[in-house]
Coordinates of N, CA and C in Angstrom, one line a residue:
M836 N 58.1 -23.2 -7.7 CA 57.4 -23.2 -8.9 C 58.2 -23.8 -10.0
G837 N 57.6 -24.4 -11.0 CA 58.3 -25.0 -12.1 C 58.4 -26.5 -12.1
G838 N 57.9 -27.1 -11.1 CA 57.8 -28.6 -11.1 C 59.0 -29.3 -10.5
G839 N 59.9 -28.6 -9.9 CA 61.0 -29.2 -9.2 C 62.3 -29.1 -10.1
A840 N 63.3 -29.8 -9.5 CA 64.7 -29.7 -10.2 C 64.7 -30.6 -11.4
R841 N 65.7 -30.4 -12.2 CA 65.9 -31.3 -13.4 C 66.3 -32.7 -12.9
Y842 N 65.8 -33.7 -13.5 CA 66.1 -35.0 -13.1 C 67.0 -35.7 -14.2
P843 N 67.7 -36.8 -13.9 CA 68.5 -37.5 -14.9 C 67.5 -38.1 -15.9
Y844 N 67.9 -38.0 -17.2 CA 67.1 -38.6 -18.2 C 68.0 -39.4 -19.2
P845 N 67.5 -40.3 -19.9 CA 68.3 -41.2 -20.8 C 68.9 -40.4 -21.9
K846 N 70.2 -40.5 -22.1 CA 70.9 -39.7 -23.1 C 70.8 -40.4 -24.5
N847 N 70.4 -41.7 -24.6 CA 70.4 -42.4 -25.8 C 69.0 -42.3 -26.5
V848 N 68.1 -41.4 -26.0 CA 66.8 -41.3 -26.6 C 66.8 -40.1 -27.5
W849 N 66.4 -40.2 -28.8 CA 66.4 -39.1 -29.7 C 65.0 -38.7 -29.8
T850 N 64.7 -37.4 -29.8 CA 63.4 -36.8 -30.0 C 63.4 -35.7 -31.1
P851 N 62.4 -35.6 -31.9 CA 62.5 -34.6 -33.0 C 62.4 -33.2 -32.4
S852 N 61.8 -33.0 -31.2 CA 61.7 -31.7 -30.6 C 63.0 -31.3 -29.9
G853 N 63.9 -32.1 -29.8 CA 65.2 -31.8 -29.1 C 65.4 -32.4 -27.8
G854 N 64.4 -33.1 -27.3 CA 64.6 -33.8 -26.0 C 64.1 -32.9 -24.8
W855 N 64.6 -33.3 -23.7 CA 64.2 -32.6 -22.4 C 64.9 -31.3 -22.3
W856 N 64.3 -30.3 -21.8 CA 64.9 -29.0 -21.5 C 65.8 -28.4 -22.6
T857 N 65.3 -28.3 -23.8 CA 66.1 -27.7 -24.8 C 65.9 -26.2 -24.8
N858 N 67.0 -25.5 -25.2 CA 67.0 -24.1 -25.4 C 68.1 -23.8 -26.3
P859 N 67.9 -24.0 -27.6 CA 68.9 -23.8 -28.6 C 69.4 -22.3 -28.6
S860 N 70.7 -22.1 -28.8 CA 71.2 -20.8 -28.7 C 70.7 -19.9 -29.9
N861 N 70.4 -20.5 -31.0 CA 70.1 -19.7 -32.2 C 68.6 -19.8 -32.5
W862 N 67.7 -20.0 -31.6 CA 66.3 -20.2 -31.8 C 65.7 -18.9 -32.4
M863 N 66.2 -17.8 -32.0 CA 65.6 -16.5 -32.5 C 65.9 -16.3 -34.0
M864 N 67.2 -16.6 -34.4 CA 67.6 -16.5 -35.8 C 66.8 -17.5 -36.7
N865 N 66.7 -18.7 -36.2 CA 66.0 -19.7 -36.9 C 64.5 -19.3 -37.1
T866 N 63.9 -18.8 -36.1 CA 62.5 -18.3 -36.2 C 62.4 -17.1 -37.2
A867 N 63.4 -16.2 -37.2 CA 63.4 -15.1 -38.1 C 63.6 -15.6 -39.5
I868 N 64.4 -16.5 -39.8 CA 64.6 -17.0 -41.1 C 63.4 -17.7 -41.6
C869 N 62.8 -18.5 -40.8 CA 61.5 -19.2 -41.2 C 60.4 -18.2 -41.5
T870 N 60.3 -17.2 -40.7 CA 59.3 -16.2 -40.8 C 59.5 -15.4 -42.1
A871 N 60.8 -15.1 -42.4 CA 61.1 -14.3 -43.6 C 60.8 -15.2 -44.9
G872 N 61.1 -16.5 -44.8 CA 60.8 -17.4 -45.9 C 59.3 -17.5 -46.1
A873 N 58.5 -17.6 -45.1 CA 57.1 -17.7 -45.2 C 56.5 -16.5 -45.8
L874 N 57.0 -15.3 -45.4 CA 56.5 -14.0 -45.9 C 56.9 -13.9 -47.4
A875 N 58.1 -14.3 -47.7 CA 58.5 -14.2 -49.1 C 57.6 -15.1 -50.0
V876 N 57.3 -16.3 -49.6 CA 56.5 -17.2 -50.4 C 55.1 -16.6 -50.5
T877 N 54.6 -16.1 -49.4 CA 53.3 -15.4 -49.4 C 53.2 -14.2 -50.4
Y878 N 54.3 -13.4 -50.3 CA 54.3 -12.3 -51.2 C 54.3 -12.7 -52.7
V879 N 55.1 -13.7 -53.0 CA 55.2 -14.1 -54.4 C 53.9 -14.7 -54.9
T880 N 53.3 -15.5 -54.0 CA 52.0 -16.1 -54.3 C 50.9 -15.1 -54.5
W881 N 50.9 -14.1 -53.6 CA 49.9 -13.0 -53.6 C 50.0 -12.2 -54.9
N882 N 51.2 -11.8 -55.3 CA 51.4 -11.1 -56.5 C 51.0 -11.9 -57.8
Y883 N 51.4 -13.2 -57.8 CA 51.0 -14.0 -58.9 C 49.5 -14.1 -59.0
S884 N 48.8 -14.3 -57.9 CA 47.4 -14.4 -57.9 C 46.7 -13.0 -58.3
A885 N 47.2 -11.9 -57.8 CA 46.7 -10.6 -58.1 C 46.8 -10.2 -59.5
D886 N 47.9 -10.6 -60.1 CA 48.2 -10.3 -61.6 C 47.2 -11.1 -62.5
R887 N 46.8 -12.3 -62.0 CA 45.9 -13.1 -62.9 C 44.5 -13.1 -62.5
E888 N 44.1 -12.3 -61.5 CA 42.7 -12.2 -61.1 C 41.9 -11.5 -62.2
Q889 N 40.8 -12.1 -62.4 CA 39.9 -11.5 -63.5 C 38.5 -11.7 -63.1
R890 N 37.7 -10.7 -63.0 CA 36.3 -10.8 -62.7 C 35.5 -10.7 -64.0
H891 N 34.4 -11.5 -64.0 CA 33.5 -11.5 -65.2 C 32.3 -10.7 -64.9
N892 N 31.9 -10.5 -63.6 CA 30.8 -9.7 -63.2 C 31.3 -8.6 -62.3
A893 N 30.8 -7.4 -62.5 CA 31.2 -6.3 -61.6 C 30.5 -6.5 -60.2
P894 N 31.2 -6.2 -59.2 CA 30.6 -6.3 -57.8 C 29.5 -5.2 -57.6
R895 N 28.6 -5.5 -56.7 CA 27.5 -4.6 -56.4 C 27.9 -3.6 -55.3
K896 N 28.9 -4.0 -54.5 CA 29.4 -3.1 -53.4 C 31.0 -3.2 -53.4
P897 N 31.6 -2.3 -52.7 CA 33.1 -2.4 -52.7 C 33.6 -3.7 -52.1
I898 N 34.6 -4.3 -52.7 CA 35.2 -5.5 -52.2 C 36.7 -5.3 -52.0
P899 N 37.4 -6.0 -51.1 CA 38.8 -5.8 -50.8 C 39.7 -5.9 -52.1
S900 N 39.4 -6.8 -52.9 CA 40.3 -7.0 -54.1 C 40.3 -5.9 -55.1
M901 N 39.4 -4.9 -54.9 CA 39.4 -3.7 -55.7 C 40.6 -2.9 -55.5
L902 N 41.3 -3.1 -54.4 CA 42.5 -2.3 -54.0 C 43.7 -2.7 -54.9
W903 N 43.7 -4.0 -55.3 CA 44.9 -4.5 -56.1 C 44.6 -5.1 -57.4
A904 N 43.3 -5.3 -57.7 CA 43.0 -5.9 -59.0 C 43.2 -5.0 -60.2
R905 N 43.8 -5.5 -61.2 CA 44.1 -4.7 -62.4 C 42.9 -4.1 -63.1
Q906 N 41.8 -4.8 -63.1 CA 40.6 -4.3 -63.8 C 40.1 -3.1 -63.1
F907 N 40.2 -3.0 -61.8 CA 39.7 -1.8 -61.1 C 40.6 -0.6 -61.2
K908 N 41.9 -0.9 -61.2 CA 42.9 0.1 -61.3 C 42.9 0.8 -62.6
S909 N 42.7 0.0 -63.7 CA 42.7 0.6 -65.0 C 41.4 1.3 -65.4
G910 N 40.4 1.1 -64.6 CA 39.1 1.7 -64.8 C 38.2 0.8 -65.8
E911 N 38.7 -0.4 -66.1 CA 37.9 -1.3 -67.0 C 36.6 -1.7 -66.3
M912 N 36.6 -1.9 -65.0 CA 35.4 -2.3 -64.3 C 35.1 -1.4 -63.1
K913 N 33.8 -1.1 -62.9 CA 33.4 -0.3 -61.8 C 32.3 -1.0 -61.1
I914 N 31.9 -0.5 -59.9 CA 30.8 -1.0 -59.1 C 29.5 -0.7 -59.8
E915 N 28.7 -1.8 -60.0 CA 27.4 -1.6 -60.6 C 26.4 -1.4 -59.4
P916 N 25.7 -0.3 -59.4 CA 24.7 -0.1 -58.4 C 23.5 -1.0 -58.5
D917 N 22.8 -1.3 -57.4 CA 21.6 -2.2 -57.4 C 20.5 -1.5 -58.3
P918 N 19.8 -2.3 -59.0 CA 18.7 -1.7 -59.9 C 17.5 -1.3 -59.0

C-alpha cells in the first residue's frame, strides 16, 4: 500500500507546497499559530460588529443577534408580536 517506494526526484525544482514527501517538523505549531491568529481576528471583528449593530425595526420572533446586541440587552427593543 502507498504507491511504492520513494523515487529519485529533481533537487533543483522549487514548489510552494514544499516539494515531494514533505513533513515539516513544526507543522503542528504553525497550524496552531495560524488558527490562533484567525480566531483573534474573528473575535475582534465580531466585537466591533456587535458593538455597532443597530436595528431600526423590532424582530417579530427571536433572532440570534438578540443574545449580544446592545439594544436587546439594555431593554431598549423587544420582540413585537404579530398583529
